[in-house]
Amino acid sequence: MGRATANIEVLVYAGGFLVESLDFVNVVRTKSAAGAEIRILLGEWDSDAVKARAGEEGLPSLPQRCHSTLEYLWETKDLPGVEIRDHRTTLYNSIYRFDDSMLVNTHSYGAYAAKSPVQHLQRVPGGRLFSYYLESFEAAWATGRPAVL
């Protein structure tokens, strides 16, 4: 994340660890000031998809965690190159893209995202996985709406 210079893209429901443990708000500020494009896609806290995932994971606070992450990030929404949307999709993977590097956190039924496997992908000539997950991000992004507190 710290080495990204051009693109940061995040697809999550809550991703609370980003703002609570990784100082993501300051990362967004710094990267925005340096000219990076930053797209963040959070689960719409009151959507059926988020509520269903909360029940499946036994994590009733998930909707509130989605809203809390948005509250943390809200101060960055008008920075140059920053766009924050929310989505109502069923999330099969959380995606974290930093230029040509990507982390894909797969989601398994009944398991917290934090306890699920993470793949570290690199964009390589002729490779397909990076572009596969990037297309998935783009598809979710296309369904998103500008986030509202």
JSON list of C-alpha atoms in Angstrom, two decimals, residues 19-141:
[
{"chain": "A", "resi": 19, "resn": "VAL", "atom": "CA", "xyz": [-8.89, 2.55, 9.10]},
{"chain": "A", "resi": 20, "resn": "GLU", "atom": "CA", "xyz": [-8.46, 1.13, 12.60]},
{"chain": "A", "resi": 21, "resn": "SER", "atom": "CA", "xyz": [-5.02, -0.47, 12.26]},
{"chain": "A", "resi": 22, "resn": "LEU", "atom": "CA", "xyz": [-3.35, 0.67, 9.03]},
{"chain": "A", "resi": 23, "resn": "ASP", "atom": "CA", "xyz": [-3.91, 4.44, 9.17]},
{"chain": "A", "resi": 24, "resn": "PHE", "atom": "CA", "xyz": [-5.66, 4.24, 5.80]},
{"chain": "A", "resi": 25, "resn": "VAL", "atom": "CA", "xyz": [-7.16, 7.73, 6.07]},
{"chain": "A", "resi": 26, "resn": "ASN", "atom": "CA", "xyz": [-3.67, 9.23, 6.13]},
{"chain": "A", "resi": 27, "resn": "VAL", "atom": "CA", "xyz": [-2.54, 6.91, 3.34]},
{"chain": "A", "resi": 28, "resn": "VAL", "atom": "CA", "xyz": [-5.44, 8.16, 1.21]},
{"chain": "A", "resi": 29, "resn": "ARG", "atom": "CA", "xyz": [-4.54, 11.77, 2.00]},
{"chain": "A", "resi": 30, "resn": "THR", "atom": "CA", "xyz": [-0.86, 11.26, 1.15]},
{"chain": "A", "resi": 31, "resn": "LYS", "atom": "CA", "xyz": [-1.49, 9.28, -2.03]},
{"chain": "A", "resi": 32, "resn": "SER", "atom": "CA", "xyz": [-4.13, 11.76, -3.21]},
{"chain": "A", "resi": 33, "resn": "ALA", "atom": "CA", "xyz": [-1.69, 14.64, -2.74]},
{"chain": "A", "resi": 34, "resn": "ALA", "atom": "CA", "xyz": [0.86, 12.69, -4.80]},
{"chain": "A", "resi": 35, "resn": "GLY", "atom": "CA", "xyz": [-1.62, 12.26, -7.68]},
{"chain": "A", "resi": 36, "resn": "ALA", "atom": "CA", "xyz": [-2.83, 8.68, -7.19]},
{"chain": "A", "resi": 37, "resn": "GLU", "atom": "CA", "xyz": [-6.33, 7.61, -8.22]},
{"chain": "A", "resi": 38, "resn": "ILE", "atom": "CA", "xyz": [-8.12, 6.01, -5.26]},
{"chain": "A", "resi": 39, "resn": "ARG", "atom": "CA", "xyz": [-11.40, 4.14, -5.57]},
{"chain": "A", "resi": 40, "resn": "ILE", "atom": "CA", "xyz": [-13.01, 2.68, -2.47]},
{"chain": "A", "resi": 41, "resn": "LEU", "atom": "CA", "xyz": [-16.12, 0.51, -2.61]},
{"chain": "A", "resi": 42, "resn": "LEU", "atom": "CA", "xyz": [-17.77, -0.24, 0.74]},
{"chain": "A", "resi": 43, "resn": "GLY", "atom": "CA", "xyz": [-20.78, -2.40, 1.50]},
{"chain": "A", "resi": 44, "resn": "GLU", "atom": "CA", "xyz": [-23.93, -0.32, 1.85]},
{"chain": "A", "resi": 45, "resn": "TRP", "atom": "CA", "xyz": [-24.52, -0.77, 5.54]},
{"chain": "A", "resi": 46, "resn": "ASP", "atom": "CA", "xyz": [-28.30, -1.24, 5.34]},
{"chain": "A", "resi": 47, "resn": "SER", "atom": "CA", "xyz": [-28.32, -3.48, 2.26]},
{"chain": "A", "resi": 48, "resn": "ASP", "atom": "CA", "xyz": [-29.76, -6.98, 2.24]},
{"chain": "A", "resi": 49, "resn": "ALA", "atom": "CA", "xyz": [-26.37, -8.37, 1.16]},
{"chain": "A", "resi": 50, "resn": "VAL", "atom": "CA", "xyz": [-24.56, -6.92, 4.18]},
{"chain": "A", "resi": 51, "resn": "LYS", "atom": "CA", "xyz": [-27.31, -8.04, 6.55]},
{"chain": "A", "resi": 52, "resn": "ALA", "atom": "CA", "xyz": [-27.21, -11.56, 5.08]},
{"chain": "A", "resi": 53, "resn": "ARG", "atom": "CA", "xyz": [-23.41, -11.75, 5.45]},
{"chain": "A", "resi": 54, "resn": "ALA", "atom": "CA", "xyz": [-23.71, -10.55, 9.05]},
{"chain": "A", "resi": 55, "resn": "GLY", "atom": "CA", "xyz": [-26.05, -13.46, 9.76]},
{"chain": "A", "resi": 56, "resn": "GLU", "atom": "CA", "xyz": [-23.92, -15.99, 7.90]},
{"chain": "A", "resi": 57, "resn": "GLU", "atom": "CA", "xyz": [-20.76, -14.97, 9.74]},
{"chain": "A", "resi": 58, "resn": "GLY", "atom": "CA", "xyz": [-22.45, -14.58, 13.11]},
{"chain": "A", "resi": 59, "resn": "LEU", "atom": "CA", "xyz": [-21.24, -10.98, 13.10]},
{"chain": "A", "resi": 60, "resn": "PRO", "atom": "CA", "xyz": [-24.31, -8.84, 13.84]},
{"chain": "A", "resi": 61, "resn": "SER", "atom": "CA", "xyz": [-22.20, -5.68, 14.02]},
{"chain": "A", "resi": 62, "resn": "LEU", "atom": "CA", "xyz": [-21.17, -5.90, 10.34]},
{"chain": "A", "resi": 63, "resn": "PRO", "atom": "CA", "xyz": [-23.67, -3.26, 9.14]},
{"chain": "A", "resi": 64, "resn": "GLN", "atom": "CA", "xyz": [-22.44, -0.85, 11.80]},
{"chain": "A", "resi": 65, "resn": "ARG", "atom": "CA", "xyz": [-18.82, -1.63, 10.90]},
{"chain": "A", "resi": 66, "resn": "CYS", "atom": "CA", "xyz": [-19.55, -0.75, 7.25]},
{"chain": "A", "resi": 67, "resn": "HIS", "atom": "CA", "xyz": [-21.01, 2.57, 8.35]},
{"chain": "A", "resi": 68, "resn": "SER", "atom": "CA", "xyz": [-18.13, 3.21, 10.75]},
{"chain": "A", "resi": 69, "resn": "THR", "atom": "CA", "xyz": [-15.53, 2.69, 8.01]},
{"chain": "A", "resi": 70, "resn": "LEU", "atom": "CA", "xyz": [-17.40, 5.18, 5.84]},
{"chain": "A", "resi": 71, "resn": "GLU", "atom": "CA", "xyz": [-17.41, 7.66, 8.73]},
{"chain": "A", "resi": 72, "resn": "TYR", "atom": "CA", "xyz": [-13.63, 7.34, 9.07]},
{"chain": "A", "resi": 73, "resn": "LEU", "atom": "CA", "xyz": [-13.10, 7.81, 5.33]},
{"chain": "A", "resi": 74, "resn": "TRP", "atom": "CA", "xyz": [-15.66, 10.59, 4.88]},
{"chain": "A", "resi": 75, "resn": "GLU", "atom": "CA", "xyz": [-13.09, 13.36, 5.33]},
{"chain": "A", "resi": 76, "resn": "THR", "atom": "CA", "xyz": [-11.24, 12.09, 2.23]},
{"chain": "A", "resi": 77, "resn": "LYS", "atom": "CA", "xyz": [-14.20, 12.01, -0.17]},
{"chain": "A", "resi": 78, "resn": "ASP", "atom": "CA", "xyz": [-13.50, 15.40, -1.76]},
{"chain": "A", "resi": 79, "resn": "LEU", "atom": "CA", "xyz": [-9.75, 14.98, -2.14]},
{"chain": "A", "resi": 80, "resn": "PRO", "atom": "CA", "xyz": [-8.41, 14.97, -5.71]},
{"chain": "A", "resi": 81, "resn": "GLY", "atom": "CA", "xyz": [-8.54, 11.52, -7.28]},
{"chain": "A", "resi": 82, "resn": "VAL", "atom": "CA", "xyz": [-10.57, 9.98, -4.44]},
{"chain": "A", "resi": 83, "resn": "GLU", "atom": "CA", "xyz": [-13.94, 8.38, -5.04]},
{"chain": "A", "resi": 84, "resn": "ILE", "atom": "CA", "xyz": [-15.93, 6.46, -2.45]},
{"chain": "A", "resi": 85, "resn": "ARG", "atom": "CA", "xyz": [-18.94, 4.40, -3.44]},
{"chain": "A", "resi": 86, "resn": "ASP", "atom": "CA", "xyz": [-21.12, 1.88, -1.70]},
{"chain": "A", "resi": 87, "resn": "HIS", "atom": "CA", "xyz": [-22.44, -1.37, -3.14]},
{"chain": "A", "resi": 88, "resn": "ARG", "atom": "CA", "xyz": [-25.19, -3.88, -2.52]},
{"chain": "A", "resi": 89, "resn": "THR", "atom": "CA", "xyz": [-23.49, -6.86, -4.14]},
{"chain": "A", "resi": 90, "resn": "THR", "atom": "CA", "xyz": [-22.91, -10.29, -2.69]},
{"chain": "A", "resi": 91, "resn": "LEU", "atom": "CA", "xyz": [-19.20, -10.14, -1.93]},
{"chain": "A", "resi": 92, "resn": "TYR", "atom": "CA", "xyz": [-17.27, -13.29, -2.79]},
{"chain": "A", "resi": 93, "resn": "ASN", "atom": "CA", "xyz": [-13.84, -11.67, -2.46]},
{"chain": "A", "resi": 94, "resn": "SER", "atom": "CA", "xyz": [-12.47, -8.54, -0.90]},
{"chain": "A", "resi": 95, "resn": "ILE", "atom": "CA", "xyz": [-10.01, -6.94, -3.30]},
{"chain": "A", "resi": 96, "resn": "TYR", "atom": "CA", "xyz": [-7.16, -4.59, -2.45]},
{"chain": "A", "resi": 97, "resn": "ARG", "atom": "CA", "xyz": [-5.25, -3.28, -5.45]},
{"chain": "A", "resi": 98, "resn": "PHE", "atom": "CA", "xyz": [-2.06, -1.24, -5.21]},
{"chain": "A", "resi": 99, "resn": "ASP", "atom": "CA", "xyz": [-0.76, -0.50, -8.73]},
{"chain": "A", "resi": 100, "resn": "ASP", "atom": "CA", "xyz": [0.38, -3.88, -10.12]},
{"chain": "A", "resi": 101, "resn": "SER", "atom": "CA", "xyz": [-0.02, -5.74, -6.83]},
{"chain": "A", "resi": 102, "resn": "MET", "atom": "CA", "xyz": [-3.30, -7.09, -5.49]},
{"chain": "A", "resi": 103, "resn": "LEU", "atom": "CA", "xyz": [-4.53, -8.90, -2.40]},
{"chain": "A", "resi": 104, "resn": "VAL", "atom": "CA", "xyz": [-7.63, -11.05, -2.83]},
{"chain": "A", "resi": 105, "resn": "ASN", "atom": "CA", "xyz": [-9.33, -12.19, 0.37]},
{"chain": "A", "resi": 106, "resn": "THR", "atom": "CA", "xyz": [-11.64, -15.07, -0.47]},
{"chain": "A", "resi": 107, "resn": "HIS", "atom": "CA", "xyz": [-14.83, -15.45, 1.55]},
{"chain": "A", "resi": 108, "resn": "SER", "atom": "CA", "xyz": [-16.09, -18.81, 2.73]},
{"chain": "A", "resi": 109, "resn": "TYR", "atom": "CA", "xyz": [-19.58, -19.36, 4.07]},
{"chain": "A", "resi": 110, "resn": "GLY", "atom": "CA", "xyz": [-19.72, -18.93, 7.82]},
{"chain": "A", "resi": 111, "resn": "ALA", "atom": "CA", "xyz": [-16.13, -17.67, 8.17]},
{"chain": "A", "resi": 112, "resn": "TYR", "atom": "CA", "xyz": [-14.99, -14.16, 9.01]},
{"chain": "A", "resi": 113, "resn": "ALA", "atom": "CA", "xyz": [-13.04, -12.47, 6.24]},
{"chain": "A", "resi": 114, "resn": "ALA", "atom": "CA", "xyz": [-10.18, -12.00, 8.71]},
{"chain": "A", "resi": 115, "resn": "LYS", "atom": "CA", "xyz": [-9.90, -15.79, 9.07]},
{"chain": "A", "resi": 116, "resn": "SER", "atom": "CA", "xyz": [-10.11, -16.51, 5.35]},
{"chain": "A", "resi": 117, "resn": "PRO", "atom": "CA", "xyz": [-7.24, -17.03, 2.90]},
{"chain": "A", "resi": 118, "resn": "VAL", "atom": "CA", "xyz": [-5.58, -14.12, 1.10]},
{"chain": "A", "resi": 119, "resn": "GLN", "atom": "CA", "xyz": [-3.89, -14.44, -2.28]},
{"chain": "A", "resi": 120, "resn": "HIS", "atom": "CA", "xyz": [-1.11, -12.02, -3.21]},
{"chain": "A", "resi": 121, "resn": "LEU", "atom": "CA", "xyz": [-1.18, -11.41, -6.97]},
{"chain": "A", "resi": 122, "resn": "GLN", "atom": "CA", "xyz": [1.18, -9.49, -9.23]},
{"chain": "A", "resi": 123, "resn": "ARG", "atom": "CA", "xyz": [0.37, -8.27, -12.73]},
{"chain": "A", "resi": 124, "resn": "VAL", "atom": "CA", "xyz": [2.73, -10.16, -15.04]},
{"chain": "A", "resi": 125, "resn": "PRO", "atom": "CA", "xyz": [2.93, -10.32, -18.84]},
{"chain": "A", "resi": 126, "resn": "GLY", "atom": "CA", "xyz": [0.54, -13.00, -20.08]},
{"chain": "A", "resi": 127, "resn": "GLY", "atom": "CA", "xyz": [-0.91, -13.54, -16.62]},
{"chain": "A", "resi": 128, "resn": "ARG", "atom": "CA", "xyz": [-4.64, -13.79, -16.16]},
{"chain": "A", "resi": 129, "resn": "LEU", "atom": "CA", "xyz": [-5.45, -13.79, -12.46]},
{"chain": "A", "resi": 130, "resn": "PHE", "atom": "CA", "xyz": [-4.71, -10.12, -11.86]},
{"chain": "A", "resi": 131, "resn": "SER", "atom": "CA", "xyz": [-6.93, -9.01, -14.74]},
{"chain": "A", "resi": 132, "resn": "TYR", "atom": "CA", "xyz": [-9.61, -11.52, -13.73]},
{"chain": "A", "resi": 133, "resn": "TYR", "atom": "CA", "xyz": [-9.97, -9.97, -10.28]},
{"chain": "A", "resi": 134, "resn": "LEU", "atom": "CA", "xyz": [-9.60, -6.45, -11.66]},
{"chain": "A", "resi": 135, "resn": "GLU", "atom": "CA", "xyz": [-12.58, -7.15, -13.94]},
{"chain": "A", "resi": 136, "resn": "SER", "atom": "CA", "xyz": [-14.51, -8.33, -10.88]},
{"chain": "A", "resi": 137, "resn": "PHE", "atom": "CA", "xyz": [-13.66, -5.07, -9.11]},
{"chain": "A", "resi": 138, "resn": "GLU", "atom": "CA", "xyz": [-14.81, -3.09, -12.16]},
{"chain": "A", "resi": 139, "resn": "ALA", "atom": "CA", "xyz": [-18.10, -5.01, -12.30]},
{"chain": "A", "resi": 140, "resn": "ALA", "atom": "CA", "xyz": [-18.79, -4.25, -8.64]},
{"chain": "A", "resi": 141, "resn": "TRP", "atom": "CA", "xyz": [-17.68, -0.64, -9.13]}
]
